[in-house]
Structures are given as structure tokens and as C-alpha cells.
Tab-separated table of C-alpha atoms in Angstrom:
chain	number	residue	atom	x	y	z
A	1	MET	CA	-27.567	-6.721	-3.970
A	2	ARG	CA	-24.906	-7.010	-6.666
A	3	MET	CA	-23.291	-3.837	-7.961
A	4	ARG	CA	-22.775	-3.051	-11.631
A	5	LEU	CA	-19.122	-2.750	-12.693
A	6	ILE	CA	-18.469	0.909	-13.438
A	7	VAL	CA	-15.059	0.838	-15.032
A	8	ALA	CA	-13.814	1.995	-18.369
A	9	GLY	CA	-13.249	0.047	-21.615
A	10	VAL	CA	-10.051	-1.855	-20.912
A	11	GLY	CA	-10.895	-1.748	-17.214
A	12	VAL	CA	-13.580	-4.436	-17.462
A	13	LEU	CA	-11.439	-6.732	-19.588
A	14	SER	CA	-8.402	-6.134	-17.413
A	15	LEU	CA	-10.290	-6.873	-14.224
A	16	LEU	CA	-11.783	-10.082	-15.591
A	17	ALA	CA	-8.403	-11.229	-16.902
A	18	ALA	CA	-6.830	-10.464	-13.552
A	19	LEU	CA	-9.475	-12.425	-11.690
A	20	SER	CA	-8.902	-15.443	-13.945
A	21	PHE	CA	-5.150	-15.182	-13.463
A	22	THR	CA	-5.527	-14.848	-9.700
A	23	THR	CA	-7.684	-17.979	-9.497
A	24	GLU	CA	-5.027	-19.935	-11.358
A	25	MET	CA	-2.332	-18.479	-9.111
A	26	LEU	CA	-4.198	-19.483	-5.966
A	27	GLN	CA	-4.591	-23.038	-7.213
A	28	ALA	CA	-0.972	-23.289	-8.324
A	29	GLN	CA	0.474	-22.029	-5.062
A	30	LYS	CA	-1.601	-23.977	-2.548
A	31	SER	CA	1.053	-26.661	-2.333
A	32	ASP	CA	3.647	-24.049	-1.324
A	33	VAL	CA	1.721	-22.913	1.750
A	34	ASP	CA	2.568	-24.491	5.088
A	35	LEU	CA	-0.566	-23.852	7.137
A	36	PRO	CA	-2.808	-25.875	9.441
A	37	SER	CA	-5.481	-27.791	7.569
A	38	ASP	CA	-8.260	-25.625	8.978
A	39	ALA	CA	-6.592	-22.316	8.018
A	40	PRO	CA	-7.682	-20.344	4.946
A	41	GLN	CA	-5.597	-20.931	1.839
A	42	ARG	CA	-3.543	-17.950	0.783
A	43	PRO	CA	-1.703	-16.984	-2.411
A	44	PHE	CA	1.561	-16.163	-0.612
A	45	THR	CA	3.329	-17.796	2.301
A	46	PRO	CA	2.823	-16.262	5.761
A	47	GLU	CA	5.219	-13.609	6.960
A	48	HIS	CA	7.710	-14.592	9.652
A	49	GLY	CA	10.757	-13.096	11.332
A	50	ARG	CA	12.061	-9.583	11.552
A	51	LEU	CA	12.850	-7.477	8.529
A	52	ARG	CA	16.046	-5.514	8.050
A	53	VAL	CA	16.951	-2.668	5.728
A	54	LYS	CA	20.013	-2.645	3.531
A	55	GLY	CA	20.316	0.225	1.100
A	56	ARG	CA	17.067	0.752	-0.778
A	57	GLN	CA	15.550	-2.641	-0.003
A	58	PHE	CA	13.948	-4.556	2.818
A	59	TYR	CA	15.263	-8.070	3.442
A	60	ASP	CA	13.390	-10.812	5.246
A	61	ALA	CA	14.576	-13.319	7.842
A	62	ASP	CA	15.741	-15.621	5.024
A	63	ASN	CA	17.895	-12.810	3.574
A	64	ARG	CA	15.689	-12.440	0.499
A	65	VAL	CA	14.577	-9.139	-0.963
A	66	TRP	CA	11.177	-8.520	0.573
A	67	ARG	CA	8.037	-7.005	-0.915
A	68	TRP	CA	5.444	-4.837	0.786
A	69	ARG	CA	1.890	-5.839	-0.247
A	70	GLY	CA	-0.059	-3.524	2.002
A	71	THR	CA	-3.575	-2.285	2.529
A	72	SER	CA	-5.136	0.430	4.671
A	73	GLN	CA	-6.895	-0.820	7.800
A	74	PHE	CA	-7.124	2.435	9.710
A	75	LEU	CA	-9.728	1.445	12.289
A	76	LEU	CA	-8.826	-2.225	12.717
A	77	PHE	CA	-7.290	-1.705	16.172
A	78	ALA	CA	-10.218	0.529	17.139
A	79	ARG	CA	-12.600	-2.290	16.280
A	80	TYR	CA	-10.471	-4.751	18.238
A	81	LEU	CA	-10.424	-2.459	21.273
A	82	ASN	CA	-14.183	-2.115	21.125
A	83	GLY	CA	-14.896	-5.834	21.138
A	84	TYR	CA	-15.389	-6.566	17.450
A	85	ASP	CA	-14.363	-9.977	16.139
A	86	ILE	CA	-11.767	-9.017	13.531
A	87	THR	CA	-10.968	-12.568	12.437
A	88	PRO	CA	-13.163	-12.219	9.302
A	89	VAL	CA	-11.017	-9.252	8.306
A	90	LEU	CA	-7.808	-11.195	8.889
A	91	ASP	CA	-9.146	-14.132	6.872
A	92	TRP	CA	-9.962	-11.796	4.003
A	93	LEU	CA	-6.545	-10.136	4.159
A	94	VAL	CA	-4.564	-13.365	3.896
A	95	LEU	CA	-6.820	-14.751	1.173
A	96	ARG	CA	-6.272	-11.599	-0.888
A	97	GLY	CA	-2.503	-11.778	-0.569
A	98	PHE	CA	-1.797	-8.809	1.689
A	99	ASN	CA	1.137	-8.985	4.086
A	100	VAL	CA	1.083	-5.527	5.747
A	101	VAL	CA	-1.849	-3.621	7.227
A	102	ARG	CA	-1.582	0.106	7.898
A	103	VAL	CA	-3.356	0.798	11.198
A	104	PHE	CA	-4.039	4.064	12.998
A	105	GLY	CA	-3.302	4.119	16.728
A	106	GLN	CA	-5.738	7.005	17.234
A	107	VAL	CA	-7.943	9.303	15.183
A	108	PRO	CA	-9.165	12.844	15.804
A	109	GLY	CA	-12.538	13.296	17.426
A	110	GLY	CA	-15.342	13.041	14.888
A	111	PHE	CA	-13.340	10.944	12.420
A	112	GLY	CA	-14.061	7.388	11.337
A	113	ALA	CA	-14.431	5.717	14.732
A	114	ASP	CA	-17.391	7.914	15.582
A	115	LEU	CA	-18.803	7.690	12.074
A	116	HIS	CA	-18.746	3.906	12.157
A	117	GLY	CA	-20.480	3.324	15.456
A	118	MET	CA	-17.520	2.897	17.806
A	119	PRO	CA	-16.700	4.871	20.962
A	120	ASN	CA	-14.335	7.779	20.611
A	121	TYR	CA	-10.888	6.674	19.503
A	122	GLN	CA	-9.081	9.941	20.143
A	123	ARG	CA	-7.032	8.861	23.188
A	124	PRO	CA	-7.062	5.058	23.409
A	125	PHE	CA	-3.806	5.098	25.366
A	126	GLU	CA	-5.749	6.396	28.383
A	127	ARG	CA	-7.480	3.025	28.694
A	128	PRO	CA	-5.990	0.964	31.538
A	129	ASP	CA	-5.828	-2.088	29.275
A	130	PHE	CA	-4.172	-0.298	26.339
A	131	ASP	CA	-0.752	-1.958	26.654
A	132	ALA	CA	-2.163	-5.454	27.062
A	133	ARG	CA	-4.627	-5.019	24.218
A	134	LEU	CA	-1.989	-3.649	21.840
A	135	HIS	CA	0.297	-6.591	22.675
A	136	ALA	CA	-2.573	-8.977	21.970
A	137	PHE	CA	-3.457	-7.197	18.719
A	138	PHE	CA	0.093	-7.438	17.393
A	139	SER	CA	0.230	-11.104	18.395
A	140	LEU	CA	-3.079	-11.863	16.699
A	141	LEU	CA	-1.789	-10.461	13.402
A	142	ALA	CA	1.518	-12.307	13.803
A	143	ASP	CA	-0.370	-15.576	14.262
A	144	ARG	CA	-1.927	-14.974	10.837
A	145	GLY	CA	1.430	-14.190	9.238
A	146	LEU	CA	0.628	-10.487	8.879
A	147	ARG	CA	2.788	-7.466	9.539
A	148	VAL	CA	1.402	-4.165	10.729
A	149	GLU	CA	2.527	-0.625	10.049
A	150	TYR	CA	1.265	1.050	13.205
A	151	VAL	CA	0.762	4.839	13.116
A	152	PRO	CA	0.662	6.239	16.677
A	153	LEU	CA	0.033	9.904	15.818
A	154	THR	CA	-2.678	11.215	13.521
A	155	TYR	CA	-3.236	14.672	15.044
A	156	ARG	CA	-1.210	17.214	17.016
A	157	ASP	CA	-1.325	16.959	20.790
A	158	ASP	CA	0.781	18.237	23.661
A	159	LEU	CA	4.426	17.342	22.941
A	160	ALA	CA	4.904	15.427	26.184
A	161	VAL	CA	1.708	13.444	25.569
A	162	MET	CA	2.828	12.542	22.044
A	163	GLN	CA	6.318	11.524	23.166
A	164	THR	CA	4.968	9.378	26.000
A	165	HIS	CA	2.459	7.737	23.668
A	166	VAL	CA	5.068	6.995	20.999
A	167	GLN	CA	7.523	5.592	23.543
A	168	ARG	CA	4.853	3.258	24.924
A	169	VAL	CA	4.174	1.980	21.410
A	170	TYR	CA	7.870	1.231	20.880
A	171	ASP	CA	8.143	-0.438	24.272
A	172	ILE	CA	5.329	-2.763	23.208
A	173	ALA	CA	6.414	-3.199	19.583
A	174	GLN	CA	9.919	-4.372	20.456
A	175	ALA	CA	8.492	-7.712	21.581
A	176	HIS	CA	6.859	-8.367	18.193
A	177	TRP	CA	8.661	-9.305	14.986
A	178	ASN	CA	5.793	-8.130	12.793
A	179	VAL	CA	5.585	-4.424	13.711
A	180	LEU	CA	6.805	-1.404	11.772
A	181	VAL	CA	6.077	2.135	12.958
A	182	GLU	CA	5.179	5.184	10.918
A	183	VAL	CA	5.400	7.882	13.582
A	184	GLY	CA	2.827	10.265	12.137
A	185	ASN	CA	0.171	10.223	9.464
A	186	GLU	CA	0.820	13.057	7.015
A	187	PRO	CA	2.519	15.065	9.770
A	188	GLU	CA	2.990	18.148	7.583
A	189	TYR	CA	-0.734	18.413	6.920
A	190	ASN	CA	-1.643	17.506	10.511
A	191	GLN	CA	0.964	19.879	11.977
A	192	ILE	CA	2.819	17.175	13.891
A	193	ASP	CA	6.526	17.892	14.420
A	194	VAL	CA	7.553	14.249	14.263
A	195	VAL	CA	11.285	15.023	14.339
A	196	THR	CA	10.913	16.816	17.664
A	197	VAL	CA	8.569	14.125	18.981
A	198	MET	CA	11.183	11.459	18.272
A	199	GLN	CA	13.975	13.226	20.158
A	200	GLY	CA	14.887	11.011	23.096
A	201	VAL	CA	12.528	8.203	22.055
A	202	ASN	CA	14.098	4.729	22.148
A	203	ARG	CA	12.955	2.809	19.052
A	204	HIS	CA	14.376	-0.494	20.333
A	205	GLY	CA	15.428	-1.382	16.792
A	206	VAL	CA	11.867	-1.353	15.433
A	207	LEU	CA	11.939	-0.346	11.745
A	208	SER	CA	10.387	3.092	11.442
A	209	ALA	CA	9.460	5.985	9.172
A	210	TYR	CA	8.697	9.551	10.177
A	211	GLY	CA	5.743	9.703	7.794
A	212	LEU	CA	7.173	12.813	6.155
A	213	ASP	CA	6.571	12.918	2.407
A	214	PRO	CA	9.259	14.740	0.400
A	215	ALA	CA	6.629	16.110	-1.968
A	216	ARG	CA	4.887	17.783	0.987
A	217	ASP	CA	8.078	18.843	2.768
A	218	THR	CA	7.922	22.602	2.176
A	219	THR	CA	9.993	23.417	5.279
A	220	ASP	CA	12.984	21.279	4.233
A	221	THR	CA	12.670	19.137	7.352
A	222	LEU	CA	14.052	16.131	5.503
A	223	LYS	CA	16.895	18.225	4.111
A	224	ASN	CA	18.076	18.941	7.627
A	225	HIS	CA	17.179	15.615	9.265
A	226	PRO	CA	17.873	12.149	7.895
A	227	VAL	CA	14.983	9.815	7.282
A	228	LEU	CA	14.616	6.907	9.646
A	229	ASP	CA	14.822	3.300	8.387
A	230	TYR	CA	12.450	3.780	5.466
A	231	GLY	CA	10.222	6.404	3.913
A	232	THR	CA	6.568	6.646	2.931
A	233	ALA	CA	5.208	8.506	-0.078
A	234	HIS	CA	1.562	9.475	-0.504
A	235	ASP	CA	-0.244	10.308	-3.728
A	236	LEU	CA	-0.829	13.910	-2.781
A	237	GLU	CA	-2.731	14.918	-5.899
A	238	ARG	CA	-4.796	11.715	-6.091
A	239	ASP	CA	-5.537	12.420	-9.694
A	240	PHE	CA	-6.187	9.849	-12.430
A	241	GLN	CA	-3.542	11.151	-14.837
A	242	ARG	CA	-0.912	11.907	-12.215
A	243	SER	CA	-1.253	8.734	-10.156
A	244	PRO	CA	1.310	6.631	-12.080
A	245	ARG	CA	3.893	9.421	-12.022
A	246	ILE	CA	3.358	10.077	-8.328
A	247	THR	CA	3.922	6.385	-7.652
A	248	LYS	CA	7.204	6.539	-9.518
A	249	ASP	CA	8.224	9.432	-7.237
A	250	ALA	CA	8.822	6.910	-4.450
A	251	TRP	CA	11.674	5.524	-6.559
A	252	ASP	CA	13.130	9.021	-6.912
A	253	TRP	CA	12.903	9.574	-3.164
A	254	GLN	CA	14.648	6.325	-2.290
A	255	ASN	CA	17.435	7.157	-4.725
A	256	ARG	CA	17.785	10.542	-3.026
A	257	PHE	CA	17.729	9.278	0.559
A	258	GLY	CA	19.225	5.810	0.090
A	259	VAL	CA	16.497	3.946	1.995
A	260	PRO	CA	13.358	2.087	0.862
A	261	PHE	CA	10.314	4.216	0.061
A	262	VAL	CA	6.853	2.659	0.035
A	263	SER	CA	3.868	4.034	-1.915
A	264	ASP	CA	1.918	4.028	1.301
A	265	GLU	CA	-1.271	6.002	0.732
A	266	PRO	CA	-2.106	6.244	-2.950
A	267	ILE	CA	-5.348	7.340	-4.519
A	268	GLY	CA	-8.240	5.603	-2.780
A	269	PHE	CA	-10.622	2.994	-4.169
A	270	ILE	CA	-14.348	2.871	-3.493
A	271	ASP	CA	-17.504	1.174	-4.716
A	272	PRO	CA	-20.127	3.541	-6.123
A	273	GLY	CA	-22.746	1.938	-3.895
A	274	HIS	CA	-21.010	3.210	-0.737
A	275	PRO	CA	-23.363	5.566	1.166
A	276	ASP	CA	-20.709	8.291	1.298
A	277	PHE	CA	-19.781	8.040	-2.374
A	278	VAL	CA	-19.866	11.372	-4.184
A	279	ALA	CA	-19.507	11.456	-7.963
A	280	ARG	CA	-16.902	13.955	-9.122
A	281	GLY	CA	-16.939	13.467	-12.883
A	282	THR	CA	-15.258	11.087	-15.286
A	283	ASP	CA	-11.664	10.168	-16.003
A	284	PRO	CA	-10.118	10.377	-19.502
A	285	THR	CA	-11.576	7.008	-20.452
A	286	GLY	CA	-14.996	8.539	-20.008
A	287	ALA	CA	-16.400	5.955	-17.606
A	288	ALA	CA	-14.567	5.714	-14.288
A	289	LEU	CA	-16.099	7.847	-11.565
A	290	PHE	CA	-14.250	9.532	-8.729
A	291	GLY	CA	-15.638	9.770	-5.243
A	292	GLY	CA	-14.942	12.050	-2.325
A	293	VAL	CA	-15.717	10.996	1.249
A	294	TYR	CA	-14.650	12.223	4.638
A	295	GLY	CA	-10.984	11.416	5.221
A	296	GLY	CA	-8.430	9.760	3.011
A	297	GLY	CA	-8.635	12.031	-0.042
A	298	ALA	CA	-10.089	11.315	-3.455
A	299	ARG	CA	-11.328	7.920	-4.622
A	300	THR	CA	-11.612	6.114	-7.919
A	301	THR	CA	-13.796	3.242	-9.063
A	302	ASN	CA	-11.373	2.309	-11.852
A	303	CYS	CA	-9.210	-0.606	-10.753
A	304	ASP	CA	-6.812	0.010	-13.643
A	305	VAL	CA	-5.644	3.170	-11.871
A	306	ILE	CA	-4.778	1.035	-8.849
A	307	LEU	CA	-3.199	-1.834	-10.784
A	308	SER	CA	-1.069	0.500	-12.901
A	309	ALA	CA	0.285	2.288	-9.856
A	310	ALA	CA	0.890	-0.943	-7.940
A	311	ALA	CA	2.734	-2.514	-10.870
A	312	ILE	CA	5.012	0.525	-11.111
A	313	ALA	CA	5.645	0.365	-7.369
A	314	TYR	CA	6.428	-3.360	-7.566
A	315	LEU	CA	8.900	-2.717	-10.377
A	316	LEU	CA	10.798	0.117	-8.745
A	317	THR	CA	10.296	0.045	-4.980
A	318	PRO	CA	9.602	-2.389	-2.125
A	319	GLY	CA	5.881	-2.075	-2.580
A	320	TYR	CA	2.451	-0.541	-2.451
A	321	THR	CA	-0.496	-0.028	-0.094
A	322	PHE	CA	-4.050	-0.536	-1.383
A	323	HIS	CA	-5.981	2.433	-0.028
A	324	MET	CA	-9.530	1.070	-0.049
A	325	GLN	CA	-12.655	2.499	1.557
A	326	ALA	CA	-13.459	-0.657	3.534
A	327	GLY	CA	-9.951	-0.591	4.956
A	328	LEU	CA	-10.285	3.003	6.109
A	329	GLU	CA	-13.232	1.736	8.107
A	330	GLY	CA	-11.210	-1.181	9.523
A	331	TRP	CA	-13.228	-3.849	7.786
A	332	ARG	CA	-13.308	-6.102	4.739
A	333	PRO	CA	-15.449	-5.273	1.694
A	334	SER	CA	-19.089	-6.188	2.132
A	335	ASP	CA	-21.052	-8.239	-0.396
A	336	SER	CA	-22.172	-4.981	-2.025
A	337	GLU	CA	-18.572	-3.733	-2.334
A	338	GLU	CA	-17.497	-6.221	-4.958
A	339	LEU	CA	-15.262	-3.782	-6.851
A	340	GLN	CA	-12.947	-3.459	-3.854
A	341	ASP	CA	-12.832	-7.219	-3.418
A	342	ALA	CA	-12.166	-7.853	-7.122
A	343	CYS	CA	-9.448	-5.217	-7.258
A	344	ALA	CA	-7.740	-6.771	-4.237
A	345	LYS	CA	-7.659	-10.136	-6.024
A	346	SER	CA	-6.200	-8.461	-9.086
A	347	LEU	CA	-3.444	-6.876	-6.995
A	348	ALA	CA	-2.383	-10.333	-5.850
A	349	GLY	CA	-2.072	-11.336	-9.495
A	350	ILE	CA	0.166	-8.347	-10.224
A	351	ALA	CA	2.381	-9.184	-7.241
A	352	ALA	CA	2.693	-12.793	-8.378
A	353	PHE	CA	3.604	-11.834	-11.944
A	354	ILE	CA	6.305	-9.258	-11.113
A	355	PRO	CA	9.109	-10.881	-9.089
A	356	ARG	CA	10.182	-9.298	-5.836
A	357	ASP	CA	13.724	-9.017	-7.260
A	358	ALA	CA	12.512	-6.592	-9.935
A	359	GLN	CA	13.363	-3.715	-7.605
A	360	LEU	CA	17.041	-4.681	-8.017
A	361	GLY	CA	16.890	-4.199	-11.792
A	362	VAL	CA	17.925	-1.328	-14.093
A	363	TYR	CA	15.291	1.313	-14.762
A	364	VAL	CA	14.265	2.003	-18.371
A	365	GLU	CA	11.549	4.059	-20.039
A	366	PRO	CA	10.777	5.247	-23.596
A	367	GLY	CA	13.827	7.171	-24.794
A	368	LEU	CA	15.907	6.086	-21.802
A	369	GLY	CA	17.901	2.867	-21.670
A	370	ASP	CA	17.074	-0.357	-23.457
A	371	PHE	CA	13.291	0.019	-23.403
A	372	GLY	CA	11.633	-3.018	-24.939
A	373	LEU	CA	8.540	-1.551	-26.648
A	374	ALA	CA	8.084	0.739	-29.633
A	375	TRP	CA	6.829	4.119	-28.448
A	376	LYS	CA	5.421	7.096	-30.343
A	377	GLY	CA	4.380	9.406	-27.550
A	378	GLY	CA	2.798	12.826	-27.834
A	379	ALA	CA	-0.507	13.032	-29.702
A	380	HIS	CA	-0.170	9.375	-30.687
A	381	ALA	CA	0.787	8.144	-27.252
A	382	GLU	CA	0.218	4.505	-26.445
A	383	SER	CA	-0.815	5.556	-22.925
A	384	LEU	CA	-3.456	8.050	-21.860
A	385	VAL	CA	-0.881	9.428	-19.436
A	386	ASP	CA	1.890	9.240	-22.093
A	387	ARG	CA	4.206	7.266	-19.873
A	388	ALA	CA	5.623	3.776	-19.580
A	389	TYR	CA	8.033	2.203	-17.127
A	390	GLY	CA	10.320	-0.781	-17.283
A	391	VAL	CA	12.992	-2.672	-15.377
A	392	VAL	CA	15.676	-4.859	-16.911
A	393	LEU	CA	16.824	-7.791	-14.808
A	394	GLY	CA	19.272	-10.046	-16.624
A	395	THR	CA	17.751	-11.166	-19.926
A	396	GLN	CA	14.222	-10.205	-18.911
A	397	GLN	CA	12.361	-6.936	-18.779
A	398	TRP	CA	9.079	-6.111	-17.053
A	399	VAL	CA	7.094	-3.221	-18.528
A	400	VAL	CA	4.044	-1.302	-17.340
A	401	VAL	CA	2.076	0.879	-19.759
A	402	PRO	CA	-0.308	2.626	-17.355
A	403	MET	CA	-3.770	3.401	-18.668
A	404	PRO	CA	-3.150	2.306	-22.267
A	405	ALA	CA	-4.886	4.167	-25.070
A	406	PRO	CA	-7.902	2.535	-26.758
A	407	ASN	CA	-6.923	-0.174	-29.235
A	408	TRP	CA	-3.362	-0.211	-27.889
A	409	SER	CA	-1.332	-3.313	-28.529
A	410	PRO	CA	2.325	-3.756	-27.544
A	411	THR	CA	4.987	-3.815	-30.238
A	412	PRO	CA	8.384	-5.138	-29.110
A	413	ALA	CA	11.529	-3.236	-30.083
A	414	ASN	CA	15.316	-3.170	-29.632
A	415	GLY	CA	15.662	-6.933	-29.942
A	416	TRP	CA	13.167	-7.754	-27.200
A	417	ARG	CA	10.242	-10.125	-27.613
A	418	ILE	CA	7.080	-10.450	-25.588
A	419	ASP	CA	7.602	-13.428	-23.307
A	420	ALA	CA	4.412	-13.252	-21.227
A	421	VAL	CA	1.397	-11.021	-20.703
A	422	GLY	CA	0.501	-10.416	-17.093
A	423	PRO	CA	-2.876	-10.556	-15.378
A	424	VAL	CA	-3.734	-7.299	-17.148
A	425	PRO	CA	-2.666	-6.636	-20.751
A	426	TYR	CA	-0.603	-3.552	-19.944
A	427	VAL	CA	1.827	-5.417	-17.661
A	428	LEU	CA	4.286	-7.473	-19.720
A	429	ARG	CA	7.394	-9.574	-19.437
A	430	LEU	CA	9.895	-9.322	-22.287
A	431	ALA	CA	12.909	-11.469	-23.046
A	432	LYS	CA	15.972	-11.497	-25.269
């Protein structure tokens, strides 16, 4: 059964334009992919080699600035442990251009694993084959050129149990080039003292984040303890109008702490046909619905919310994680979840249009720096959220006008000209 697109005005046009752009991108880049003849074609080359952090950027094994193109896959390891064939998920991930999957190492009793027909996933480390299976899981993803951000802790347990569990994960992860570790999922909310847990734990050089979000850090934990190798920021409000600004917060955090910050759990995305979808009203465009389901916060059906936030993240930070409903369930979108699939394709188009080096550029916005578009603001704002973001890199500037107002059209200013329009009309490249 095909679902009707429920997105607002520019959302439909933007999504169709993005799909067209992504198809062209896939065709253009096939020749750049070095894969076996029987492997699925992918829009980006496979990941390989260990990452390192220098300042506010990740660098890959070839010493190039690296970009995080992530997606939630909370229950992917749970499915693997319980005998599911996850190769269809991996095929989908590489075809949609993702390079990092965010995977939970456990979930509280009654959460998604139980809801989706799998045995309890509360203490998988008690299985006698846990170490071997986790090794094999990491290797399987590496064979597909995928990295994994593995999250060992998602709920509070006895301190010794948590420390032992985390140390075992690091002991396994050290053998795999493709593993990053976020110690705890939203540890403030889940009452996990990740700083104490990590005392005495040997990370073996595996790149890691506490999982602490500065916006949620009411106890000043991060003020008194340095971040680890990188940070993760979540869209805590998960609100249509605030989503672009919250994404930009990751840039503020990395400037404050001097390490990369990834927009790692933004507002979620869901198809309205999902059995757990709950309508929560309309966004300012009057058409996009929000949904609330168990776990993972609020959802939207408007891909423009996702694409705007991702484009801002790609301009200013190492990257973005697509927080989709199918991924929370550890699976790929079904045939009836075509909005999630289409939005994933559009994200690949955004990542192809904005170069990975953009994060090295100079930040500009209306009224600040050499911003390349005319901007009225206020009651006559060009954007429904009255914001725009840009980065100047040499003689080029990339601009995002999130959630543009109806009938908006870009007007260049300050000697800039529009050089190219991206896969959606509100993502532009300017030149001088």
C-alpha cells in the first residue's frame, strides 16, 4: 500500500527535487566506487581506517576532513543477536549514503526489543556468546564500509556492572577500526553518572563521547570534567521552529570545548502510516504532522525539517544523525514507509552538495559577516523560523535558509551571486 505524501507546500517540491538530484548523484559517482561487482552501488565510497580528532574536526585515514552521515539503528545489534538477517538493512544503509549507525548495546526492559518481537535486550552481556557476537557484528559492518557509534549504557545499573560492561566493550572495540563509543544515551535523563563509570576504564584509544549534552547539563558536570574525544548534542526540544537553532548549538558547543560535536539525536522522522503514529497538530506551514511514539521523543513527517537541520550541521560541524522510526526499531523502512526512505535519499543529496571542508569555513549569518543574501527579517522574514546560516570558504559561500517562507526566492547581496541551487531550493552555493 502506497502512502500519501503529507508534507507542506515547499516540502513536496523540495523532496521531489532532492530525489531527482540524488538519482543524478548516484549515477555520476558510480565510477568512483571501488566495490565488488556483486555489491550494491553506493553514493559515497566505503569507510576505511581509523579516524582521529584534531581540534574541532575528525580526520580520516587519508588525513582528510571527515564527515559524519549517521542514522539511528538502535536495535540493530539486538536483531543480530536474536538471529535476524541484517544484511538487507546494511544494503539499504550503504545505498542511502550513511556511513555511521548509532546502535544501542542494551535497552531497558519493556523498550523496543520487547515491543518488536525480540527477547529481552536488557542485559545482553550476560550471554556466553556476547563477546564473540559483538566482534562479529563490528566486523560485519566494517566489511560493508560502515562505522558504528556503539552506546553501551542506556539505563542506570549497579556501578560495578556498568564499569565491567563498558570495559568489555572497549576491549572488543579496540580490535576494530570502525567503532566509536558513546558511553551513555542521554545520561542526565537516564541518571547514569558516566564520568564516574569511566573512572579506571581503559579506552584503548577508541574515540569516545560521554553522551552528555551541554544543554541538559544542569549539574555542571562538563564544567568540571573535560569532554572525551568528541561530543554529542541532541535536539532536546524537538520542536519544528527550534530544530534549526538547536542544530546550530552543536557548533557553539564545539567552539566552547574545542572538540567535534555531532548533532546525534535530532527530532525524529516517521511515516503517518506507522501503527504507533500519534498526530499532535500541525507545524507553521499548516500541513506537516508531528507524531509521538514510545521512546525517542517527538517525530515529524516534514522532511524539510530534517534537511534544514542536516544542512546546517554539514555547514558547521562534522555531521548529523538521521533519527528515523525504522532505525529506532533496528530495521530499514518498509514499503509502506516511503517518506523515511525518500528523506534518506534527500539527505545523501545534501551531503553531496555541501563539501566536507565547509566545516573549516568562516561562519556568517544575516547581520553578521559577509552574508550573501538580502535579508529583511522580523515580520517580513524570508524564513518561518527567521534564521539563516552560511559559511564562507575561499570565494564560495554555502547558505541554508531553513523552512523558507511561502513564495520566498533568494536575492544575492554584498557582491555575491548565486552559483548553484542545491537539491532543495533553500540550500545554495554562492560565488564572488
